Every structure is written in structure tokens, then in C-alpha cells.
mmCIF file of C-alpha atoms in Angstrom:
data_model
loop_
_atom_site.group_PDB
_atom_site.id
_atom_site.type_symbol
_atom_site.label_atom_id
_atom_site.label_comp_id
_atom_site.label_asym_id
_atom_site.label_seq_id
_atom_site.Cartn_x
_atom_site.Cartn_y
_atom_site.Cartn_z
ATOM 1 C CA UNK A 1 -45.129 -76.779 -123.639
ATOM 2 C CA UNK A 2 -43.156 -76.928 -120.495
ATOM 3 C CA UNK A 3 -44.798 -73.885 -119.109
ATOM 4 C CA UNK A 4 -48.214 -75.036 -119.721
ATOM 5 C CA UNK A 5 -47.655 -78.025 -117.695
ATOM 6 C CA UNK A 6 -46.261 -75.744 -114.922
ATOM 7 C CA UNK A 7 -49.586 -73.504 -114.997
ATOM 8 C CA UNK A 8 -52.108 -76.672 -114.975
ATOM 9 C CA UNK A 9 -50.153 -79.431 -113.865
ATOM 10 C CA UNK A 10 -51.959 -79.036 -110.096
ATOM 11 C CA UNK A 11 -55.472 -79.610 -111.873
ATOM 12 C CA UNK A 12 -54.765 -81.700 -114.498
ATOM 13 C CA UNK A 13 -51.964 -83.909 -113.284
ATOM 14 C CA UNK A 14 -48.447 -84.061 -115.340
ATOM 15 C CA UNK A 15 -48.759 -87.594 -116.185
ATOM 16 C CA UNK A 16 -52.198 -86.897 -118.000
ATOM 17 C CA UNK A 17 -51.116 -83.845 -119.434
ATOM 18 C CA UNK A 18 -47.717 -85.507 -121.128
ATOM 19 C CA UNK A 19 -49.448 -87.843 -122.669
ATOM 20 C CA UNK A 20 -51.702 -85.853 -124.270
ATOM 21 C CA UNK A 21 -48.725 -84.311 -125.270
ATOM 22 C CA UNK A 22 -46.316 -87.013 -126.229
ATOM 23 C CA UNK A 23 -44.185 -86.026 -123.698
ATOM 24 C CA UNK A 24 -42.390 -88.311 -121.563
ATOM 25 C CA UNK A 25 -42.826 -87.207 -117.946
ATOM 26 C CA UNK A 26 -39.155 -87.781 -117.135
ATOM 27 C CA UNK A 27 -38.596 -84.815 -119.718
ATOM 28 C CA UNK A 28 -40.645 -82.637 -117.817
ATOM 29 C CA UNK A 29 -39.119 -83.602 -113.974
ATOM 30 C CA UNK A 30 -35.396 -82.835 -115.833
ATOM 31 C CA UNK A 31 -36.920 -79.350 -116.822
ATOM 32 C CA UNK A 32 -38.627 -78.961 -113.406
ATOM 33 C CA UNK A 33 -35.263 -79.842 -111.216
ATOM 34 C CA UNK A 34 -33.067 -77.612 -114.227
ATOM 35 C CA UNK A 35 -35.386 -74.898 -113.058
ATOM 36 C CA UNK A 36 -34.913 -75.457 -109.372
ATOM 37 C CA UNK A 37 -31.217 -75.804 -109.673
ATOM 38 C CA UNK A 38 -29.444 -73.971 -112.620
ATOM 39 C CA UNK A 39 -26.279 -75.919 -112.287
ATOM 40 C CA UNK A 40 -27.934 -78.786 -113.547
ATOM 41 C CA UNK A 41 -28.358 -77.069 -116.835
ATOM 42 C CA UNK A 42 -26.469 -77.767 -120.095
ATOM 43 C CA UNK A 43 -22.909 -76.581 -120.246
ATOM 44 C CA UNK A 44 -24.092 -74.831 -123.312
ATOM 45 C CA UNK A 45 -27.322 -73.478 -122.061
ATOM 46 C CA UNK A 46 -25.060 -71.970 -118.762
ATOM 47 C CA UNK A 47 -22.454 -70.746 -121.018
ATOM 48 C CA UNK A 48 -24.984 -68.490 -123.506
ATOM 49 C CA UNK A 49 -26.178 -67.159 -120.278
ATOM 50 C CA UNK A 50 -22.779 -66.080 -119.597
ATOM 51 C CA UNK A 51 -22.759 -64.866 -122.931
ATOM 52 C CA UNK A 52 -25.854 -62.748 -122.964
ATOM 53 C CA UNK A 53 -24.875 -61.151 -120.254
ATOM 54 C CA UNK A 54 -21.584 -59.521 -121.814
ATOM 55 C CA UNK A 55 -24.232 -59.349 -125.117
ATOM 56 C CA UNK A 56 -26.404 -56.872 -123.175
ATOM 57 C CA UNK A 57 -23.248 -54.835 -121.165
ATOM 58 C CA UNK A 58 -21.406 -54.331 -124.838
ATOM 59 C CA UNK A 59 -24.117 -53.191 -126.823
ATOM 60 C CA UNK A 60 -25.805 -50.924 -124.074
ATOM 61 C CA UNK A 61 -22.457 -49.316 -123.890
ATOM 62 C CA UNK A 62 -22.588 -48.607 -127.778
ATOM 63 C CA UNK A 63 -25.892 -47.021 -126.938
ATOM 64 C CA UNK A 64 -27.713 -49.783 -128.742
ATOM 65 C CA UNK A 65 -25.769 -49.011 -132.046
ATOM 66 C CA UNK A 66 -23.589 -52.215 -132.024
ATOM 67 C CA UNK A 67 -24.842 -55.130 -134.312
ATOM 68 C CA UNK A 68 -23.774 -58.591 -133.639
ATOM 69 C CA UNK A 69 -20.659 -57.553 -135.927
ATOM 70 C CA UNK A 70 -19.341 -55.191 -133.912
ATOM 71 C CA UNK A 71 -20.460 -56.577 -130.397
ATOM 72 C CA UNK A 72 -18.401 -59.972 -131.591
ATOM 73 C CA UNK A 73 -15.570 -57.504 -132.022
ATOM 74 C CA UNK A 74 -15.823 -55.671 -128.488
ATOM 75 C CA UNK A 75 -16.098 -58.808 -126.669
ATOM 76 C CA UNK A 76 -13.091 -59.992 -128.535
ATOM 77 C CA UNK A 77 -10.996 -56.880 -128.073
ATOM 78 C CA UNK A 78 -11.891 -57.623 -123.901
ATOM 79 C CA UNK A 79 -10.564 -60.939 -124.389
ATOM 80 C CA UNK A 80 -13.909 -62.870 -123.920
ATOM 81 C CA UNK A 81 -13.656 -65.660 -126.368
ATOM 82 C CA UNK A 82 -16.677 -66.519 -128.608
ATOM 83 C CA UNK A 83 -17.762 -67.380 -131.899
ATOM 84 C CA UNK A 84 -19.192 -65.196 -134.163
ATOM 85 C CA UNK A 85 -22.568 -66.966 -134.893
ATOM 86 C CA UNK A 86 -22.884 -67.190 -131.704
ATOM 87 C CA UNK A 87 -23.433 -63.927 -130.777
ATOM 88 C CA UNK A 88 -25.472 -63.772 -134.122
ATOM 89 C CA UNK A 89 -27.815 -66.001 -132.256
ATOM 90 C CA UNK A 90 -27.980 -64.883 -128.959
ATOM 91 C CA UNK A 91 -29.086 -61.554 -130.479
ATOM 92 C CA UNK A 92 -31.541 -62.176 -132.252
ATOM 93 C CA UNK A 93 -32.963 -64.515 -129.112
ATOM 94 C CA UNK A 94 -32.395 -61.244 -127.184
ATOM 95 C CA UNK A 95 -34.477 -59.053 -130.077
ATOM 96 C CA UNK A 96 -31.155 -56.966 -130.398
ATOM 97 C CA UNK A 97 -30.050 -55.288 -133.491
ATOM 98 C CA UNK A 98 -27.855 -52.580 -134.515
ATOM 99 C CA UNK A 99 -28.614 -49.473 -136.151
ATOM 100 C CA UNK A 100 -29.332 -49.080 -140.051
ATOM 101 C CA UNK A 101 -28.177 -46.182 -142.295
ATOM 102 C CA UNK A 102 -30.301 -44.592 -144.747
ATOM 103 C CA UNK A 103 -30.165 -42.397 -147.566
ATOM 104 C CA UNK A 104 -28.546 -39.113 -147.482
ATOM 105 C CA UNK A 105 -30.143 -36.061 -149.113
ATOM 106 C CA UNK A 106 -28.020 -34.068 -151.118
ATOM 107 C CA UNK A 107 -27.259 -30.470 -149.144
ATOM 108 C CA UNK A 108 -24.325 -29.427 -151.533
ATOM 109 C CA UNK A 109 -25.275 -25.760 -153.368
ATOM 110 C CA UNK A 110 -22.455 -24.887 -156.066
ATOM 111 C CA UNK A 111 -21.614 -21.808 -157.699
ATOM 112 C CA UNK A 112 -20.420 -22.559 -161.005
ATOM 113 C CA UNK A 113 -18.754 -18.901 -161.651
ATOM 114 C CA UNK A 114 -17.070 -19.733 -157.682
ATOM 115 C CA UNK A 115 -12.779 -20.253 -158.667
ATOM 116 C CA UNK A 116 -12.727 -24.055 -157.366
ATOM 117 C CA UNK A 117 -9.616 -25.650 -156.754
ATOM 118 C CA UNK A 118 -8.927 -29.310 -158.357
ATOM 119 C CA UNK A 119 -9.566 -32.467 -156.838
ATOM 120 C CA UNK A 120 -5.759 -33.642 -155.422
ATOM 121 C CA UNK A 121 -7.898 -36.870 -153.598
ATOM 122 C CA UNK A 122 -9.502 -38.524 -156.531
ATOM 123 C CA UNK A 123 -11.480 -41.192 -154.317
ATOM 124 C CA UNK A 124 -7.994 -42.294 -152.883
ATOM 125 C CA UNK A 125 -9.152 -41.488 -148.982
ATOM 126 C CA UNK A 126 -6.389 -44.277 -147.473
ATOM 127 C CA UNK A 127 -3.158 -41.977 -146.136
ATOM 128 C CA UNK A 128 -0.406 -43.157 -144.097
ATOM 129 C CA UNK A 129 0.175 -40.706 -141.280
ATOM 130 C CA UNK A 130 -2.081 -37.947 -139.376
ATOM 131 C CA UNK A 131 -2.822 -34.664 -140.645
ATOM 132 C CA UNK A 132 -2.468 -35.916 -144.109
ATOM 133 C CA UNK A 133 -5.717 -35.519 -145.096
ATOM 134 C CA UNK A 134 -8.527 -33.735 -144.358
ATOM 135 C CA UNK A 135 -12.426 -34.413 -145.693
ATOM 136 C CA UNK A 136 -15.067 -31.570 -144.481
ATOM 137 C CA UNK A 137 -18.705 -31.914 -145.133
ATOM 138 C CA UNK A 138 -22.392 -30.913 -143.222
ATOM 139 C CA UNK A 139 -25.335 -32.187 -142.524
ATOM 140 C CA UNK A 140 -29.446 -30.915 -141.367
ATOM 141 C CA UNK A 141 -31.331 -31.738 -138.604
ATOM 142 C CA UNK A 142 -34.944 -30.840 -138.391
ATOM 143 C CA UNK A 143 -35.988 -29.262 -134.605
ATOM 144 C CA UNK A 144 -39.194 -28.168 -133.384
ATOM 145 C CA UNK A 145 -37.527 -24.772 -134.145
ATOM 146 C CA UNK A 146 -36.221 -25.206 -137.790
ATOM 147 C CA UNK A 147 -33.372 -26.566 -139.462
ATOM 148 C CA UNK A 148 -30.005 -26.869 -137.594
ATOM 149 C CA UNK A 149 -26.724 -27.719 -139.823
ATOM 150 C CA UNK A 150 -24.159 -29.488 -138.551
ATOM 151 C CA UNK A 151 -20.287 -29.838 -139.937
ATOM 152 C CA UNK A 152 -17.827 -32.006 -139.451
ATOM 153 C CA UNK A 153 -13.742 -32.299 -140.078
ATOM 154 C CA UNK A 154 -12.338 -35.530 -139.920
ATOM 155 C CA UNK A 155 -8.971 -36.567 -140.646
ATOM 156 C CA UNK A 156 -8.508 -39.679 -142.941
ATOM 157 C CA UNK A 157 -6.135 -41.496 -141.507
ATOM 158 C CA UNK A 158 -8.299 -42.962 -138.795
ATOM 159 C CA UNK A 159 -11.766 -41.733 -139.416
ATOM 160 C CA UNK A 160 -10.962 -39.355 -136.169
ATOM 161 C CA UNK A 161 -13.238 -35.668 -136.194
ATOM 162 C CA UNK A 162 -11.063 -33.458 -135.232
ATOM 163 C CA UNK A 163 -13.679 -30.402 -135.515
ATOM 164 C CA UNK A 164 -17.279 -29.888 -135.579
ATOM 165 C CA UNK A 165 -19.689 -27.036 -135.225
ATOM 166 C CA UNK A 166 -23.549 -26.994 -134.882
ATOM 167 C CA UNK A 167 -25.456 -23.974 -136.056
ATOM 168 C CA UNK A 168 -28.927 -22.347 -137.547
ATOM 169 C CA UNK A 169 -27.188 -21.137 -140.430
ATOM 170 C CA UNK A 170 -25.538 -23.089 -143.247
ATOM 171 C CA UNK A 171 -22.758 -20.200 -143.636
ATOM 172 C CA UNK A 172 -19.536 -20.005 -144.656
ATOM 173 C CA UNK A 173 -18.612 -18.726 -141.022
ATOM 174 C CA UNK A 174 -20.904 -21.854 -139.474
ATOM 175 C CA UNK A 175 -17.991 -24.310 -141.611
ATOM 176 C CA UNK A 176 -15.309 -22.150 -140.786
ATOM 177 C CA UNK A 177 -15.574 -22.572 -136.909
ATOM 178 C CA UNK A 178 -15.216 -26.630 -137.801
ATOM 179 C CA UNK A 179 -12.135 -25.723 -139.462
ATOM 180 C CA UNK A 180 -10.640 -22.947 -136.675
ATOM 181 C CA UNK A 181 -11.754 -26.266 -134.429
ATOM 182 C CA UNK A 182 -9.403 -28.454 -136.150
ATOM 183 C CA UNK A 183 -6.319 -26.220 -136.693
ATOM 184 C CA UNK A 184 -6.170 -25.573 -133.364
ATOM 185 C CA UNK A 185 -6.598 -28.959 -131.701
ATOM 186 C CA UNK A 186 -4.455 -30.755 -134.107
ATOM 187 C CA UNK A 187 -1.760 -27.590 -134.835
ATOM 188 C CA UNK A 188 -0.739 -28.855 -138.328
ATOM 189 C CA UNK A 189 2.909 -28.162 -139.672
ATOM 190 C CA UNK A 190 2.749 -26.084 -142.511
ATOM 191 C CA UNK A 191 5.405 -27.796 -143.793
ATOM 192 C CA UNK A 192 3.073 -31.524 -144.428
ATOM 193 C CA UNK A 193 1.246 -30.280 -147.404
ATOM 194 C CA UNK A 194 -2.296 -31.194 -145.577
ATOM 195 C CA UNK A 195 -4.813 -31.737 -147.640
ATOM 196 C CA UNK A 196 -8.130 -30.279 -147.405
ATOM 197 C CA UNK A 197 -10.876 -32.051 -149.355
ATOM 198 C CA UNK A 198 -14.382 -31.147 -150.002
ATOM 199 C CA UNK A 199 -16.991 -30.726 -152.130
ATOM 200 C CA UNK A 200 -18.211 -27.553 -154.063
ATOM 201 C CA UNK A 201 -20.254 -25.951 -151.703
ATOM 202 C CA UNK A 202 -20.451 -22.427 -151.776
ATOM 203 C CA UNK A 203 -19.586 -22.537 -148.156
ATOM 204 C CA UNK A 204 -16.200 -24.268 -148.419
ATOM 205 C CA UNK A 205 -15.662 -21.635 -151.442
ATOM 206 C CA UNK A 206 -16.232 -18.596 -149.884
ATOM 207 C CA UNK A 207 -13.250 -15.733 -149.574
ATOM 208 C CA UNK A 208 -12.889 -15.986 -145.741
ATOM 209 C CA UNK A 209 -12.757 -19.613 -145.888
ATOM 210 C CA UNK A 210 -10.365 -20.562 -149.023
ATOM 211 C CA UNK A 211 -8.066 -17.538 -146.909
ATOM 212 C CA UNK A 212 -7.833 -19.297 -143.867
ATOM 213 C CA UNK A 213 -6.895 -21.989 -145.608
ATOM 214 C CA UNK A 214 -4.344 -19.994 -147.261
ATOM 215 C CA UNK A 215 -2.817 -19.164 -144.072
ATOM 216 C CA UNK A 216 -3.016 -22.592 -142.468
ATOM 217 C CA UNK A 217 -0.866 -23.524 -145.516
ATOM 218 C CA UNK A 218 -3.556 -26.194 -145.894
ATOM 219 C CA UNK A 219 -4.174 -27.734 -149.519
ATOM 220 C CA UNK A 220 -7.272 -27.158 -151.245
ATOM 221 C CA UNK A 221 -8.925 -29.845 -153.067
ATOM 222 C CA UNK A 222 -12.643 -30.140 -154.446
ATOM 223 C CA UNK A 223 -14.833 -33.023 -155.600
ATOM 224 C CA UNK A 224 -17.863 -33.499 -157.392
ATOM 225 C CA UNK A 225 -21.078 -31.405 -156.868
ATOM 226 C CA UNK A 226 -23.254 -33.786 -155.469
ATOM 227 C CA UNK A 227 -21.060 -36.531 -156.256
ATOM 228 C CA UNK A 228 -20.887 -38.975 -152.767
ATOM 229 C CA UNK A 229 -18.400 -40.828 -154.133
ATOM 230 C CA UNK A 230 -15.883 -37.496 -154.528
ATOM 231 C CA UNK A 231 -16.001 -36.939 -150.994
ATOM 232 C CA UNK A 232 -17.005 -40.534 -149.964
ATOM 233 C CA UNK A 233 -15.429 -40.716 -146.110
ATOM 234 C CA UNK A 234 -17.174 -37.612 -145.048
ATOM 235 C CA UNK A 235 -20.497 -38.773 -146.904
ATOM 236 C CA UNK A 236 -19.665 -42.123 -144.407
ATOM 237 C CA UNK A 237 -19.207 -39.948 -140.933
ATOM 238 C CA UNK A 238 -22.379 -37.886 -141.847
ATOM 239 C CA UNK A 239 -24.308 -41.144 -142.477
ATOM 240 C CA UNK A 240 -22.957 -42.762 -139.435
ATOM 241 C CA UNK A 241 -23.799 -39.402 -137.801
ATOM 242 C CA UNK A 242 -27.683 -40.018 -139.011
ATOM 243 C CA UNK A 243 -28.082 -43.151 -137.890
ATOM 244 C CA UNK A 244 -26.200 -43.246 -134.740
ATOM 245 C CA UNK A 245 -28.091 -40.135 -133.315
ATOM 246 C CA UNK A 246 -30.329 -37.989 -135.201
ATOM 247 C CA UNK A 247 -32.541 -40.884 -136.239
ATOM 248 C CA UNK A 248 -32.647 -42.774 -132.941
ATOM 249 C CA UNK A 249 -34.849 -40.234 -131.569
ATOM 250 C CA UNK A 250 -38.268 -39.122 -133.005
ATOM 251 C CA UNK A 251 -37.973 -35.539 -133.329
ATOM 252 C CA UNK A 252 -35.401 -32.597 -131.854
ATOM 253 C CA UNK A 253 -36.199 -29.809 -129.576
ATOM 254 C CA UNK A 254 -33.501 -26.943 -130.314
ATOM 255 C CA UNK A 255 -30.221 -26.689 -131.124
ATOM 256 C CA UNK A 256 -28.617 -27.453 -127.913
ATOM 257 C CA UNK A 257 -30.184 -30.943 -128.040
ATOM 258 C CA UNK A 258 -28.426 -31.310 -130.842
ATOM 259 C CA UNK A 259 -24.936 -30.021 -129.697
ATOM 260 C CA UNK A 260 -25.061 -31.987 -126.670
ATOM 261 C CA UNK A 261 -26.424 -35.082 -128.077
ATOM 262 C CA UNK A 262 -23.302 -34.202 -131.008
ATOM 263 C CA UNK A 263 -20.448 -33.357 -128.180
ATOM 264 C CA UNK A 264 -21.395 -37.070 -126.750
ATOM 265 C CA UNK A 265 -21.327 -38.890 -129.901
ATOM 266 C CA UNK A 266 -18.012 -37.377 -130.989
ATOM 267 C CA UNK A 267 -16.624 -38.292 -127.983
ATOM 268 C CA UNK A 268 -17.850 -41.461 -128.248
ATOM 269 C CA UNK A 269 -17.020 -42.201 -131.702
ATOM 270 C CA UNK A 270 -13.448 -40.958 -131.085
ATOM 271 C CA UNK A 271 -12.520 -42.868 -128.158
ATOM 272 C CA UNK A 272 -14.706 -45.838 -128.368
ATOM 273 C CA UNK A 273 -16.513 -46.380 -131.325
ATOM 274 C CA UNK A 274 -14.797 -49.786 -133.680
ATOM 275 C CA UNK A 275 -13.811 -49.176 -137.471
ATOM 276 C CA UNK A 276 -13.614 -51.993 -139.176
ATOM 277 C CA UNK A 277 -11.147 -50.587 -141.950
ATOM 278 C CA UNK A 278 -8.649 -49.456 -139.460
ATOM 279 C CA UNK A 279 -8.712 -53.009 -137.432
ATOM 280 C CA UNK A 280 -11.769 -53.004 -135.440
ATOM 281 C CA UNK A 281 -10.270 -50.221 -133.198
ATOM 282 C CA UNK A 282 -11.575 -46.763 -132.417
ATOM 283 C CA UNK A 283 -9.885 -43.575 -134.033
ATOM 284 C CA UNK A 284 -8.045 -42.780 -131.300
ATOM 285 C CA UNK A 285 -6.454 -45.505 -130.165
ATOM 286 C CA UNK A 286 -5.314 -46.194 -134.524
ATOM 287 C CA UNK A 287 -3.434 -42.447 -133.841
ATOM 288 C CA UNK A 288 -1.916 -43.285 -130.394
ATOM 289 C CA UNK A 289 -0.625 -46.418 -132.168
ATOM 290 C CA UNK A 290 0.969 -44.637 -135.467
ATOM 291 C CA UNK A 291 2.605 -42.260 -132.826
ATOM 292 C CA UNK A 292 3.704 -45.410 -130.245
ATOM 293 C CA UNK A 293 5.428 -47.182 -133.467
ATOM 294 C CA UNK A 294 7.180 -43.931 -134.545
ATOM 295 C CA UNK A 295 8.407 -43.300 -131.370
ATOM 296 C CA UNK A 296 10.147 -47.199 -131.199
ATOM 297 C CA UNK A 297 11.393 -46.656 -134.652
ATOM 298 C CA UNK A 298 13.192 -43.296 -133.477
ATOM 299 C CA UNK A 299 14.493 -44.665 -130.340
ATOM 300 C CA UNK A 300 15.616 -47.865 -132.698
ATOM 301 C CA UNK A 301 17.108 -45.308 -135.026
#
């Protein structure tokens, strides 16, 4: 109402127009001199301001993937103070959302004559150190060009990928570069018992694969076939995968897209991205912390 008596108050008059209204007219000269001079504002009108404006820096950051959830948590981590609902508001004022996962389609093909080791996991996917626990899994991506697969291998104790490969083929050599990733940025001691866990694929199966494993002295372990909740964390990263960047964007090129769209969300997701089951931190920063208290407790020691 207040901007329809700033478009016609010069014809009409304010006085006339207010009461036609049932405004009072001293309403309107509060809103006109609030306009003029934004100090004369609300404390809490001034302050959501404030608010939006470390709203829209946060969640542009997260490449619009943050809900209200998460941006509450960000802002909170950089020591800006607010309430939840809040933010919830200020949102939705703001026509600001996070993303929304869908479905998954099953991509798992078993063979049921394949040897297949047994399942040392069963659903328990909390572990107390790095390098405890591995979960492997893939996903599709439909380019201009054809399907591209990509695989991921993340290590449970703080949701961190510490390999990935994207490829045109869904082979057992496409998972095992994920793996040969992993190994050698993480360097396991064969001495840990790491355990590998995933689910009955041929391509996590094959010879070459279960060998490398062999001489990695990682431990095999196997869920379900097409059983989510078997291999439930990497079912969780490929979903988050979906959402955060495949399904943001209407349709995919080639294959590089999708490796450099991957390499930045992985780097991301590492170093950035909030989990809420590890403390509202990001992967890496859960790690550097296990390592910073084991250090203290050796130099206690």
C-alpha cells in the first residue's frame, strides 16, 4: 500500500488517498522519512538486513546448495550469532532454498556364479579412526554424447573421497583407477586391516580388482545386490553427488564437463562442504582434528 501512495500521491494527494485506505497519514510520513534515512528504521528491520547480507555471501559460496539448515550452521561456525528461524525466514523472504535429493536408480549388475566375499560392515558405517573403512560405489550421467559413469571412494570416518574416476565405460579398470586413486593419496598401512566395502557389482568382483586389493592388504567386504541400505554411506555421497551437481544443470556436454564440474565439487565437498553427523564440519577439517588430538595425547603420553 505504501508504494501505491508513492506512485500517485502527486495526483491524488496522500491525505485523500489514506483515507480511502484507512491509513493514518502519519504512518505513511514514518515510512516516507524511514525511506529517506535508513537509520531511522527498526533495530530489527536494520539487523535482518545485516543478516541477509551474510544469507546471500554463505549460500552463494555453497553454490546455492545450502538450505537454511546448513547456512544457520556456516554463519555460526564464522561466529555471526543468529537464530535459527531466523534465517528460516529471511530465506524464504529472499526465495532461497537448498537443493533436494531424489531417487537413485539402481546401476548394480551381479554375477551370482562371481566368488563374493562376506559382508564384515553389516550397516555399521560409524569407525573411529581414518583408513578404517572404505565404501566404493558409481554412478551415470547422461551427456549429449552418451552415458558417462562416475566412481567414488570415500572413507567412513568423515565422509572424506579420497578417490574418484570419471569414464565412458562402467569397467572394472574405470573402478579400479578410484581405488589406485585412494591407495596412493592416503598410503594405508597394511598392518590396519582396512576395510573395503561394496556392493556386488561385477566390477568390484573382477580378478584385477579383488588382486589389487589383495596386495593393498585391503579387506574385502560385500553387501546386498541392490540393497541401498548394505552400502548406505556411498548410496548417500552418490545422492549428494546428484543433487549437488549433475541435477543443477539441464543437460551435460561430454565427459570433461563432467570431470571438471566433479574435480570442483570434490574439492569442495572435502574442504568446505558441513556434515551434520560429524559436527557440522567439513571432512577435512573432522581428519585434521582426529590427527591434532592424537598428536596431544602422544606428546601427553
Amino acid at each position: 500500500m505504501m508504494a501505491f501512495i508513492d506512485v500517485h500521491r502527486e495526483d491524488l494527494g496522500i491525505e485523500p488517498i489514506c483515507r480511502e485506505l484507512a491509513i493514518a497519514p502519519s504512518s505513511y510520513h514514518e515510512h516516507a522519512a524511514r525511506s529517506a534515512d535508513p537509520g531511522r528504521r527498526p533495530a530489527r528491520a536494520q539487523r535482518d538486513d545485516e543478516i541477509r547480507e551474510q544469507i546471500k555471501r554463505v549460500h552463494e559460496a555453497s553454490f546455492g546448495l545450502y538450505g537454511a539448515r546448513k547456512v544457520w550452521h556456516q554463519m555460526r561456525r564464522e561466529g555471526i550469532m543468529v537464530a535459527k528461524c531466523t534465517v528460516e525466514r529471511l530465506m524464504r523472504a529472499m526465495g532461497l532454498a537448498g537443493v533436494r535429493r531424489g531417487k537413485k536408480t539402481i546401476t548394480t549388475i551381479s554375477n551370482p556364479k562371481a566368488p563374493c566375499p562376506l559382508d564384515k560392515v553389516n550397516r555399521a558405517f560409524r569407525v573411529s579412526r581414518p583408513n578404517a573403512l572404505w565404501v566404493v560405489d558409481f554412478t551415470y550421467v547422461h551427456t549429449w554424447a552418451g552415458f558417462v559413469y562416475v566412481a567414488f571412494v570415500i572413507d567412513a570416518f568423515a565422509r572424506r573421497i579420497v578417490g574418484w574416476k570419471v569414464s565412458t565405460s562402467a569397467t572394472a579398470s574405470f573402478v579400479l583407477d578410484a581405488l589406485e586413486q585412494a591407495i596412493h593419496a592416503r598410503r594405508p598401512d597394511p598392518d590396519d586391516g582396512l576395510i573395503h566395502h561394496s556392493d556386488r557389482g561385477v566390477q568390484y568382483l573382477a580378478m584385477n580388482y579383488t588382486q589389487r586389493l589383495a596386495e593393498a592388504k585391503l579387506v574385502p567386504s560385500v553387501g546386498s545386490v541392490g540393497d541401498s541400505y548394505d552400502n548406505a554411506l556411498a548410496e548417500t555421497i552418490n545422492g549428494l553427488y546428484k543433487a549437488e551437481v549433475i541435477w543443477r544443470q539441464r543437460s551435460w556436454p561430454s565427459v570433461s564437463a563432467v570431470e571438471m564440474a566433479t574435480l570442483r565439487w570434490v574439492d569442495w565437498y572435502n574442504n568446505h562442504r558441513l556434515f551434520g553427523p560429524i559436527g557440522h564440519i567439513p571432512p577435512a577439517e573432522a581428519e585434521d582434528n582426529y590427527y591434532a588430538a592424537l598428536e596431544n595425547l602422544d606428546m601427553a603420553a
